[in-house]
Short mmCIF file of C-alpha atoms and ligand atoms in Angstrom, two decimals:
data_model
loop_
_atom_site.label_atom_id
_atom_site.label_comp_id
_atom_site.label_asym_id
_atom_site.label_seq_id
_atom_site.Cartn_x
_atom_site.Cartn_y
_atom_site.Cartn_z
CA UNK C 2 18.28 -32.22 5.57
CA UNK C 3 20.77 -29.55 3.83
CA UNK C 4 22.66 -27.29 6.19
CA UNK C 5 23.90 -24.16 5.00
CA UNK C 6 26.72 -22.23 7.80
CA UNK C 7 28.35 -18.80 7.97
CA UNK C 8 31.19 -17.62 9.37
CA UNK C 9 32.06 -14.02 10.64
CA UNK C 10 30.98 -11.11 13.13
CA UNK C 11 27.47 -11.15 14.08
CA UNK C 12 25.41 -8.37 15.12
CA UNK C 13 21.90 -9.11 17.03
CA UNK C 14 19.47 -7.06 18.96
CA UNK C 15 17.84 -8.40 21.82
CA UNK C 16 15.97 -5.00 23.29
CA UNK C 17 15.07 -1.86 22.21
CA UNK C 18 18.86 0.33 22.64
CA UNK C 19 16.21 3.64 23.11
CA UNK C 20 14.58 1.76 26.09
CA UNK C 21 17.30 -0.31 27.70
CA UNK C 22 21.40 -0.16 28.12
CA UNK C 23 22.50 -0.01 24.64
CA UNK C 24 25.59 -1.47 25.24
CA UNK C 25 23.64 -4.73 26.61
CA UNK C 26 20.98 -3.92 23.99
CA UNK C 27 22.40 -6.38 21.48
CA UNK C 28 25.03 -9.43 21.20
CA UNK C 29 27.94 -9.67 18.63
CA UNK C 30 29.80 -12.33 18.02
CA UNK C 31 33.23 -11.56 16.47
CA UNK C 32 34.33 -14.77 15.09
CA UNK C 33 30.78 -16.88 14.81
CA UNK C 34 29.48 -19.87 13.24
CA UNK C 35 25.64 -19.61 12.30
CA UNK C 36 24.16 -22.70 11.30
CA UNK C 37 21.04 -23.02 9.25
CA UNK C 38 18.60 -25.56 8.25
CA UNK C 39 15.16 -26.11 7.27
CA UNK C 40 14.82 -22.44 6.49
CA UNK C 41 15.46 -21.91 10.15
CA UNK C 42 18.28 -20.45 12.23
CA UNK C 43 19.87 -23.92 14.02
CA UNK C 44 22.47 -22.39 16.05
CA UNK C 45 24.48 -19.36 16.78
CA UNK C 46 27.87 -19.23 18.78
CA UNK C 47 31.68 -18.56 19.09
CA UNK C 48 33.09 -20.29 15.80
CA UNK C 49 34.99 -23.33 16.52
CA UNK C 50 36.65 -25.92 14.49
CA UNK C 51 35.23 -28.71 15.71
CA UNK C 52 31.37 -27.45 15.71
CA UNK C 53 32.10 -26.61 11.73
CA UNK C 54 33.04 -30.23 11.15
CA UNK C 55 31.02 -31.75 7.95
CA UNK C 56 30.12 -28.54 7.36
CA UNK C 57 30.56 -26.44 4.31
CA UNK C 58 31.19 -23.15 5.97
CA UNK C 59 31.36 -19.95 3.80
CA UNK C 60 33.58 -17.65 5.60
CA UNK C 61 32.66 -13.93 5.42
CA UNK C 62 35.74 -12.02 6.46
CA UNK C 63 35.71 -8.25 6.94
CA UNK C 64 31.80 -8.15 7.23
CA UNK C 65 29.38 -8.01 9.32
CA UNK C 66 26.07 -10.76 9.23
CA UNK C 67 22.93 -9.07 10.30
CA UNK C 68 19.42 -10.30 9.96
CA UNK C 69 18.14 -9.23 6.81
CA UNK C 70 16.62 -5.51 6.98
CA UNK C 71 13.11 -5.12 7.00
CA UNK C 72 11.26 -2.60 5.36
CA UNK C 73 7.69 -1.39 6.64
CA UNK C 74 6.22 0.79 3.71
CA UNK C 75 6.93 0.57 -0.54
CA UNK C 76 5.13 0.55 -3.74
CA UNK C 77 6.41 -1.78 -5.86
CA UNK C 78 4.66 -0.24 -8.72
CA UNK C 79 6.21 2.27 -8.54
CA UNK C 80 9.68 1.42 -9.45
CA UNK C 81 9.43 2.36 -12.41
CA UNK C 82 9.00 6.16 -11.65
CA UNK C 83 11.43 6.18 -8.87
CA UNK C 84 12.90 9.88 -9.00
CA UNK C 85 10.06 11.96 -10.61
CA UNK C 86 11.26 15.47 -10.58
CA UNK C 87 9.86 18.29 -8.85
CA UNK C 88 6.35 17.77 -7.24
CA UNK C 89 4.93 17.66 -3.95
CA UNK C 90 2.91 14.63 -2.85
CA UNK C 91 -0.66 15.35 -4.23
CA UNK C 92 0.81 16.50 -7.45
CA UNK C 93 3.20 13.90 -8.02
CA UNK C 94 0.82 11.43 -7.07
CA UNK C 95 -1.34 13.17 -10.08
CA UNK C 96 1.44 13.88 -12.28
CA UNK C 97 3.55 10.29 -11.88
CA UNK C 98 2.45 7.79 -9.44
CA UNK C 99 -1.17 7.36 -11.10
CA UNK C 100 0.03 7.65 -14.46
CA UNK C 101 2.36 4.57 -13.65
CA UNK C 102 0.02 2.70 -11.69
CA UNK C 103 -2.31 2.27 -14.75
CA UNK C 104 0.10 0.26 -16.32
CA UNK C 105 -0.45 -2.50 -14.21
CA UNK C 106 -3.59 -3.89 -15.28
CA UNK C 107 -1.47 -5.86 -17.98
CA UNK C 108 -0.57 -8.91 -15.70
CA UNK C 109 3.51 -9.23 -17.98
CA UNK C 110 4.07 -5.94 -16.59
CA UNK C 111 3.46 -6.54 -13.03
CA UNK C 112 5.12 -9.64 -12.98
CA UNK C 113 8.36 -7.72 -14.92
CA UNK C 114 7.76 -5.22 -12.37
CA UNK C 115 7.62 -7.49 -9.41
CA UNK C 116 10.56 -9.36 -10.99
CA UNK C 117 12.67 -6.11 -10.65
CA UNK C 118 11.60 -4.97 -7.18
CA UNK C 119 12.27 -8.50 -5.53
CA UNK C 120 15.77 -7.97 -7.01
CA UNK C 121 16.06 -4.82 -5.98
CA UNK C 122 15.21 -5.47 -2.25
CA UNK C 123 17.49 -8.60 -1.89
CA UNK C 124 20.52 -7.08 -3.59
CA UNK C 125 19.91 -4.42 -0.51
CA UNK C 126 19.19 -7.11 1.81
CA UNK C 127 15.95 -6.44 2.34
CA UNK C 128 14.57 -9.61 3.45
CA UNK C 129 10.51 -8.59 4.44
CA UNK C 130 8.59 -5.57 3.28
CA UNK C 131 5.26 -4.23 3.79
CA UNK C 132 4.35 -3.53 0.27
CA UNK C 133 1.61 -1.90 -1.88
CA UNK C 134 0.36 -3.35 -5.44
CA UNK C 135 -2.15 -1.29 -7.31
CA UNK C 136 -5.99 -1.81 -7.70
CA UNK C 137 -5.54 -4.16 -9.80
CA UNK C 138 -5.74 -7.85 -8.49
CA UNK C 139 -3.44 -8.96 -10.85
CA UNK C 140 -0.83 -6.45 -9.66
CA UNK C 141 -0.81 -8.76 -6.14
CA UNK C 142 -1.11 -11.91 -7.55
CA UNK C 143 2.16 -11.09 -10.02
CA UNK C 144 3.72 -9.86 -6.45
CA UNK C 145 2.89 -13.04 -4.43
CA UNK C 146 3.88 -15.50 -7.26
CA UNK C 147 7.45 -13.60 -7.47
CA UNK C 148 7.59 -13.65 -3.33
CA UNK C 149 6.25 -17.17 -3.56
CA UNK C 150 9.01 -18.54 -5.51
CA UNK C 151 11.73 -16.56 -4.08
CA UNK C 152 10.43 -17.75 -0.49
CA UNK C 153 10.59 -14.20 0.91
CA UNK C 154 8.16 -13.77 3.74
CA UNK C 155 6.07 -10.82 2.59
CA UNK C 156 3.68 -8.54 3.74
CA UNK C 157 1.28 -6.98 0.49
CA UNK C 158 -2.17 -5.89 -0.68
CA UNK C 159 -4.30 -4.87 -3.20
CA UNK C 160 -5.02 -0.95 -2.75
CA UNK C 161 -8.65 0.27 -2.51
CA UNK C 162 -9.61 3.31 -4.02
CA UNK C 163 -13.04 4.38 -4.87
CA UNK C 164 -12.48 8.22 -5.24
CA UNK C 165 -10.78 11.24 -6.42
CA UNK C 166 -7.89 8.96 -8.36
CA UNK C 167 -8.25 8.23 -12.57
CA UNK C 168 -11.47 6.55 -13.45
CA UNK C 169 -9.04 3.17 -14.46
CA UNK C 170 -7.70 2.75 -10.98
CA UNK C 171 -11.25 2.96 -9.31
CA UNK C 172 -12.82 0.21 -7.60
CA UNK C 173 -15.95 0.34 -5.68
CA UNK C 174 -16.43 -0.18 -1.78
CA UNK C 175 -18.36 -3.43 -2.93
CA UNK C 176 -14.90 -4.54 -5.51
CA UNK C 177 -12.51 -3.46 -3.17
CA UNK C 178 -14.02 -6.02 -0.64
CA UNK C 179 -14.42 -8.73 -3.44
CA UNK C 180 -11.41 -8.77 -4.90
CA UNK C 181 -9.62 -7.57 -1.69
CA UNK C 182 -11.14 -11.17 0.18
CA UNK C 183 -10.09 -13.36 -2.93
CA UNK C 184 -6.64 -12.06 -2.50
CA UNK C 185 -6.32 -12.42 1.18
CA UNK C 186 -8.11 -16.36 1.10
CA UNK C 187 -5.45 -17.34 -1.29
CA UNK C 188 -2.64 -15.71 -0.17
CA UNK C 189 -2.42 -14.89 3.46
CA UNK C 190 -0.63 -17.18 5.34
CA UNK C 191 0.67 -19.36 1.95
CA UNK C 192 3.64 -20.53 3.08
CA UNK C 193 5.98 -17.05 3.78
CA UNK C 194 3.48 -14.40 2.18
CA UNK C 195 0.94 -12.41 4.39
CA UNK C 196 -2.12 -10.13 3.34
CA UNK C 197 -2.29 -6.40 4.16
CA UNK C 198 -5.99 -4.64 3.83
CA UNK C 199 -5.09 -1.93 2.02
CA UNK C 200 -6.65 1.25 1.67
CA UNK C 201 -4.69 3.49 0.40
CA UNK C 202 -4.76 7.01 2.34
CA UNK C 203 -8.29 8.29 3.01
CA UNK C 204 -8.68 11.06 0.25
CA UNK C 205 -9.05 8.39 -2.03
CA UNK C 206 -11.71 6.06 -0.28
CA UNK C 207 -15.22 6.88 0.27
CA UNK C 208 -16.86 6.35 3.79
CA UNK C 209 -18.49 2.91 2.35
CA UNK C 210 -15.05 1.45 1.64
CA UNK C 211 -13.28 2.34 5.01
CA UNK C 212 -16.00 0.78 6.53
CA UNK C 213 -15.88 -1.91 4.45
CA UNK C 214 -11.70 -2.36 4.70
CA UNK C 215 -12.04 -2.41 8.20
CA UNK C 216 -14.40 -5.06 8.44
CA UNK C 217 -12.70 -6.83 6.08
CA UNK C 218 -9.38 -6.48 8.28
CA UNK C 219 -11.46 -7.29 11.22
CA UNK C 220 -12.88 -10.49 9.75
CA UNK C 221 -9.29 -12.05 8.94
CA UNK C 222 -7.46 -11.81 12.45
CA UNK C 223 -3.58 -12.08 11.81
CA UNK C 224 -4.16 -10.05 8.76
CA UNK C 225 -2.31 -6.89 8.04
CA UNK C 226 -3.79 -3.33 7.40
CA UNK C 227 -1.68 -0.41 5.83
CA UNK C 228 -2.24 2.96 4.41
CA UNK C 229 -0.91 6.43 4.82
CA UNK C 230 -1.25 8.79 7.57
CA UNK C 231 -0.13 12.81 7.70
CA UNK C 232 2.23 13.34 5.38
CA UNK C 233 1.72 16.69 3.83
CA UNK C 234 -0.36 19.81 4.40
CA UNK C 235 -2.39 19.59 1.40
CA UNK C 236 -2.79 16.35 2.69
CA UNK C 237 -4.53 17.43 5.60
CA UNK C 238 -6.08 20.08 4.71
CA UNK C 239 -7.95 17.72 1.97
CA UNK C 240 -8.66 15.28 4.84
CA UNK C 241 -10.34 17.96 6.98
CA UNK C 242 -12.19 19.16 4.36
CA UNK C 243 -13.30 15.26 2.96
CA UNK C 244 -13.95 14.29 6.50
CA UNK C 245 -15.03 17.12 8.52
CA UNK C 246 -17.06 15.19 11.34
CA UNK C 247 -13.57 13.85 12.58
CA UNK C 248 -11.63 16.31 14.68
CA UNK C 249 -8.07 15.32 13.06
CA UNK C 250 -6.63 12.91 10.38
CA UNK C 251 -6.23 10.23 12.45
CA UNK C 252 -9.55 9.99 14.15
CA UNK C 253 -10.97 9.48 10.25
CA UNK C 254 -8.87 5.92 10.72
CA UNK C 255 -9.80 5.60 14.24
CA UNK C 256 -13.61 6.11 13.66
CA UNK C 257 -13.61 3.69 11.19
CA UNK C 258 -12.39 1.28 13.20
CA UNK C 259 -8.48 0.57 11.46
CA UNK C 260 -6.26 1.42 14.08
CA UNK C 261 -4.97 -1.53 16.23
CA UNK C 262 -2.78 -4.27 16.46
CA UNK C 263 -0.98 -5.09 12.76
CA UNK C 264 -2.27 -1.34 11.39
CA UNK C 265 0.66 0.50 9.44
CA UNK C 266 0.88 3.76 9.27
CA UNK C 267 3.27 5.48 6.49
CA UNK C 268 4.73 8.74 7.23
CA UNK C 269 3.16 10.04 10.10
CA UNK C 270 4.66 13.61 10.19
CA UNK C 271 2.27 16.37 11.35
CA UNK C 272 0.68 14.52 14.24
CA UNK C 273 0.42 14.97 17.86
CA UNK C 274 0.60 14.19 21.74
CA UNK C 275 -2.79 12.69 20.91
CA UNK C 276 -2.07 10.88 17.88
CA UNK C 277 1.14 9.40 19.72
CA UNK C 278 -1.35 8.35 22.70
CA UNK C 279 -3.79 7.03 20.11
CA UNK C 280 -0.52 4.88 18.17
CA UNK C 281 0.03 3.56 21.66
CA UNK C 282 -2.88 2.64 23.31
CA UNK C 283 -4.16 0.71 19.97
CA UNK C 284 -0.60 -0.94 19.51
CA UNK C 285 -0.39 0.47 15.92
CA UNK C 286 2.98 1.22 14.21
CA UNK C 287 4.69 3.91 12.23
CA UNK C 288 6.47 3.79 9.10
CA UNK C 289 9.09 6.22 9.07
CA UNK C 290 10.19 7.12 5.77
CA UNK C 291 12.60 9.69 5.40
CA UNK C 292 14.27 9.62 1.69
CA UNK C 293 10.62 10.04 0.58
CA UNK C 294 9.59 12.71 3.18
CA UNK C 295 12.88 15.15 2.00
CA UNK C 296 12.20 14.33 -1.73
CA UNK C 297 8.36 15.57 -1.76
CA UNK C 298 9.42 17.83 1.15
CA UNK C 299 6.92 16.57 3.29
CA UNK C 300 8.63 17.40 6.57
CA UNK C 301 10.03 15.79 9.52
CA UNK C 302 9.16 12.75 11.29
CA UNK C 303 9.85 13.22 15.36
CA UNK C 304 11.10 9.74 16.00
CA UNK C 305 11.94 10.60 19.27
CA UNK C 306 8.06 11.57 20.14
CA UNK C 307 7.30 8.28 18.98
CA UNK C 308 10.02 6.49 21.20
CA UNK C 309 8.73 8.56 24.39
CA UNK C 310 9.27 5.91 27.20
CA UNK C 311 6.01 7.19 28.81
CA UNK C 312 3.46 6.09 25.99
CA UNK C 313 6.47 3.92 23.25
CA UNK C 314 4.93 3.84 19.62
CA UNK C 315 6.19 1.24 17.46
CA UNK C 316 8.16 2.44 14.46
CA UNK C 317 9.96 0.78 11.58
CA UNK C 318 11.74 1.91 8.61
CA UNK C 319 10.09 2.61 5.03
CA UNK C 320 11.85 3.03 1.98
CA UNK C 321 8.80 4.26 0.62
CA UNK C 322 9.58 3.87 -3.47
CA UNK C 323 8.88 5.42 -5.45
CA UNK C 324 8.68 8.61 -3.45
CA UNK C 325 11.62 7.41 -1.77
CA UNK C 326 15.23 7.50 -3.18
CA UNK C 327 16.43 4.34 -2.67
CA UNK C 328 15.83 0.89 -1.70
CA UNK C 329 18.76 1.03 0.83
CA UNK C 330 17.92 0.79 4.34
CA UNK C 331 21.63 2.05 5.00
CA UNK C 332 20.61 5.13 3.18
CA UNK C 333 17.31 5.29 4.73
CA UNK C 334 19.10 5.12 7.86
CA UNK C 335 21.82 8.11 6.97
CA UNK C 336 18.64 9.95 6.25
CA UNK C 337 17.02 9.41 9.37
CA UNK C 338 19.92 10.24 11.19
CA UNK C 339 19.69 14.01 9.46
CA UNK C 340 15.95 14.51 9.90
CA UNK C 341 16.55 13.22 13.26
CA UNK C 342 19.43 15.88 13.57
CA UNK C 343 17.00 18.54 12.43
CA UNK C 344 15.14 18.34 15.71
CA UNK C 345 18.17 18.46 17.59
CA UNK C 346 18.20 14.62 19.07
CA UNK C 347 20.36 12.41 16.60
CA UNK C 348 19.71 8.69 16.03
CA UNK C 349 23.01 6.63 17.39
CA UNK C 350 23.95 3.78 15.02
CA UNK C 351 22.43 1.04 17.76
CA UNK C 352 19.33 2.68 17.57
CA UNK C 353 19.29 2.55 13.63
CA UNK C 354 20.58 -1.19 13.23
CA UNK C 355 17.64 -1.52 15.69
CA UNK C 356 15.40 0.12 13.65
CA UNK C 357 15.80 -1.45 10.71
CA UNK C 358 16.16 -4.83 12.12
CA UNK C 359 14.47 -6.30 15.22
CA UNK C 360 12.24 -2.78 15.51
CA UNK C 361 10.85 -3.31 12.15
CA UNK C 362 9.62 -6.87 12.71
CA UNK C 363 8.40 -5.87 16.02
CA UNK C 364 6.40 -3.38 14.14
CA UNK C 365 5.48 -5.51 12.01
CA UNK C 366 4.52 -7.82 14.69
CA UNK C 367 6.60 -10.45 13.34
CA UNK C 368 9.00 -10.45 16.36
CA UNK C 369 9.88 -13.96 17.14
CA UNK C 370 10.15 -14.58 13.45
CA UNK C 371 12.20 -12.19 11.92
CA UNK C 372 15.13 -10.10 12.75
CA UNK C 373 17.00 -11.72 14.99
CA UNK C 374 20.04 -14.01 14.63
CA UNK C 375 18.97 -17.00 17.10
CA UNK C 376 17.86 -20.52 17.14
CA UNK C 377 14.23 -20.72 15.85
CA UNK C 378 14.18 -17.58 14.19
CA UNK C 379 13.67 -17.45 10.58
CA UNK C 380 17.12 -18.06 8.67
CA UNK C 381 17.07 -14.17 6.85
CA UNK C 382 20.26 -12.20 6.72
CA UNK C 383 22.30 -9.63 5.46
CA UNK C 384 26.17 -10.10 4.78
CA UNK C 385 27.38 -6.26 5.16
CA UNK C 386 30.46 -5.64 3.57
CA UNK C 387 32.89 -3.33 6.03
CA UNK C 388 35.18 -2.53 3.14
CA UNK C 389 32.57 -2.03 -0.15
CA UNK C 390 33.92 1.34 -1.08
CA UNK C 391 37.66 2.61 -1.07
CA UNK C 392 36.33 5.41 0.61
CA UNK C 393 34.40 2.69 3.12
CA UNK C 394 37.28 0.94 3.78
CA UNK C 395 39.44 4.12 4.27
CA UNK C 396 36.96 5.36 6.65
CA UNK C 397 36.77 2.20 8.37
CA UNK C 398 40.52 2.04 9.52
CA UNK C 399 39.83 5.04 11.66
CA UNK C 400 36.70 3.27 13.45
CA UNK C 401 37.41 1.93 16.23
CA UNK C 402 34.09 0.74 18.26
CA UNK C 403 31.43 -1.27 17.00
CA UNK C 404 29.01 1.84 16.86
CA UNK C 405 31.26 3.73 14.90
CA UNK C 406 31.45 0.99 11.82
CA UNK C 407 27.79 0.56 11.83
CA UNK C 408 27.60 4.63 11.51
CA UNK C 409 29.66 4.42 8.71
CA UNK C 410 27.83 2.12 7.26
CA UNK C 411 24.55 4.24 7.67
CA UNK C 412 26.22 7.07 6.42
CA UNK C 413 27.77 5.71 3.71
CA UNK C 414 26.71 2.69 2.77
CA UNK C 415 24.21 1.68 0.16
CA UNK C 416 23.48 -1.64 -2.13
CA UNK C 417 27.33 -2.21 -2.49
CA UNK C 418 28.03 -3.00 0.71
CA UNK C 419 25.87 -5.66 0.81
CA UNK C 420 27.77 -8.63 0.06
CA UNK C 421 25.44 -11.47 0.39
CA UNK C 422 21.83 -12.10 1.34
CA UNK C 423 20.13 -15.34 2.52
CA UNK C 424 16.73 -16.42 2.52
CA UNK C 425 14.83 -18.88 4.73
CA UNK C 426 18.45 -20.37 4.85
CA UNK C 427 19.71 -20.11 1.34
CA UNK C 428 22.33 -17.71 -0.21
CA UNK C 429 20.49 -15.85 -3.34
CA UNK C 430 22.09 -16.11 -6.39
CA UNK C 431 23.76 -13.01 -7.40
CA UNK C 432 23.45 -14.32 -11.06
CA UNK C 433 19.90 -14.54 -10.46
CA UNK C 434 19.68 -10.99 -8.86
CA UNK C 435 21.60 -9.10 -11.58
CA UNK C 436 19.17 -10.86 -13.96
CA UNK C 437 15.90 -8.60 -15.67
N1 LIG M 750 -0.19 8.97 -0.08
C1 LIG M 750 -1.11 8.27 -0.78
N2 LIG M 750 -0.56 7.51 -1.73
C2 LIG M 750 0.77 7.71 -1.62
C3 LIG M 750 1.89 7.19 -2.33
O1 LIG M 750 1.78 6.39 -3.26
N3 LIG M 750 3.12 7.65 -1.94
C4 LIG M 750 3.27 8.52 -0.91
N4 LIG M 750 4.51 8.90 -0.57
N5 LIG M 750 2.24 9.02 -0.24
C5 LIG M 750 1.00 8.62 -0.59
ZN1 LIG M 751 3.54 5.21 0.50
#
């Protein structure tokens, strides 16, 4: 059995900082020794000499090892379009995102594409993503294949459209289930990969293929479903016109029967008390994805609505590419902090590592395998570099507390101050990583 082991400060949630005493919300370690093996976590504790004996320990000064970040809403397709000027979302998705999307019926570009994206995550130390493909099968098998042998534990899907998108990115209610099953029976559950229904938003699906996603979904327990939710008033205007028998956006999900446990939501923006209620009661989560809501100027998600102690709503992080900016979760955090800040609440650093951490497995219902730093857990981290920048390691000589280096982090941090990441135990090569 090969052992890999760390040394350096630890950082860990254990609860829910919005919920419980953040200061007792999470355990670091200053000086630890984490011991891996068999793609799991072994051990975790104060380093000492004589527990690192026959080890080969590689010592991580000045940083910070976190389990790797998890992401809860992407396109990998669309990478290559990442920073589109100048559209709101049902333009851009006209003008851009379907445009690009069509190129993915040639099986070399997906896997280039997939090749790229995988990179791009893990040199961000992004460890698990919820993540869309195209309508094209091959687009997901490409994506597996490149998770597969890169033994990320993934979360993906083939999306299902069968309306008001280009003719070559149509299926039908009766494909969509087809190829949508094929996908799922060979992938879901293959090793580290899992398969997310995916329809994408429901402008673009007909009544016969949300009815036929959700008993798809419903067929596969421990399956995934994803698509988009309330984003943009065009958006919902659209919706209410599309689907006028259901009172609001959400209720079009809801009487199709895709809202409950393992349901992911991206965006989420102009909702209400009984959208919130609905999230809640049906144990379905929220992507929040705030580089992507600023650039289309979508609007602003009300994280604290969704973290209401009365009715919580589980919410993870999205970096939502290619809408989104970047593949950072430090940046997605800096940018949650300011739409948080525009309703007046903030988002403390604890809350943010939370997020993007133990919060986003636990919305992705993989608590208890991801994002935590203990025995049993899934051996996925993040090596955070405390002095990446000058300007970073400037600003860190004048933070004192814990919080106040992981806010500088958020705030200024992005794929440089990731230092390392491991998966399922193993450090990935940063030759590989650079590689195209
Ligand atoms: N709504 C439906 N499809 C998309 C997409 O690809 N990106 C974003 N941001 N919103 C969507
Ligand atoms: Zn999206």
């Amino acid at each position: 059995m090969t052992k890999t082991a760390i040394r350096g400060a630890v950082l860990t949630f254990t609860a829910d900082p919005s919920y419980s005493d953040p200061d007792t919300s999470y355990q670091y370690i200053e000086d630890a020794l984490v011991v891996m093996a068999d793609g799991l976590i072994e051990s975790v504790g104060e380093y000492r000499p004589e527990a690192a004996q026959d080890l080969d320990v590689t010592h991580y000064p000045n940083a910070l090892i976190c389990p790797g970040f998890v992401d809860c809403h992407i396109h990998y397709p669309q990478t290559q379009m990442i920073g589109a000027y100048g559209k709101q979302l049902l333009e851009w998705l006209n003008t851009y995102t379907f445009a690009a999307e069509q190129d993915f019926a040639d099986l070399g570009h997906a896997q280039r594409v997939a090749k790229v994206f995988l990179n791009e995550l893990l040199r961000n130390g992004v460890t698990t993503a919820a993540v869309y493909c195209t309508v094209h099968p091959q687009s997901v098998e490409a994506f597996f294949e490149r998770s597969e042998a890169l033994s990320t534990r993934m979360i993906a899907g083939k999306v299902m459209m069968d309306c008001n998108a280009p003719p070559a990115l149509l299926d039908t209610a009766e494909t969509g289930y087809a190829d949508s099953l094929r996908l799922l029976e060979k992938w879901h559950g293959r090793g580290r990969q899992l398969y997310a229904v995916t329809p994408r938003f429901a402008p673009t699906s007909t009544s016969g293929q949300l009815r036929a996603a959700a008993r798809l979904w419903r067929e596969h327990p421990g399956t995934y479903m994803q698509t988009h939710l309330s984003e943009n008033q065009g958006e919902l205007a659209w919706v209410q016109e599309l689907f006028p028998e259901s009172a609001r956006y959400l209720q079009v999900y809801n009487d199709y029967g895709l809202l409950g446990e393992r349901s992911i939501f991206g965006h989420c923006i102009h909702i209400g008390e009984d959208d919130f209620a609905d999230f809640h009661r049906h144990g379905a989560a929220m992507a929040h994805c705030p580089t992507s809501n600023l650039f289309l100027g979508s609007g602003f998600f009300k994280l604290h609505e969704a973290k209401k102690p009365s009715r919580p709503v589980k919410v993870g992080l999205g970096a939502d590419v290619g809408a989104g900016t970047s593949f950072s979760m430090l940046q997605t955090l800096g940018e949650a902090y300011k739409v948080a800040q525009t309703h007046q609440t903030g988002l403390t650093a604890l809350q943010g590592f939370y997020l993007a951490t133990k919060g986003g497995a636990e919305a992705l219902s993989l608590d208890g395998k991801i994002g935590q730093i203990a025995p049993g857990f899934e051996a996925d981290l993040a090596i955070l570099d405390l002095k990446a920048t000058p300007l970073i390691e400037f600003r860190m000589g004048f933070a004192r507390t814990l919080p106040e280096k992981l806010f500088v982090l958020m705030t200024l941090g992005d794929d440089r101050a990731v230092r390392a990441t491991y998966v399922a135990g193993k450090a990935v090569d940063a030759w590989m990583l650079r590689s195209r």
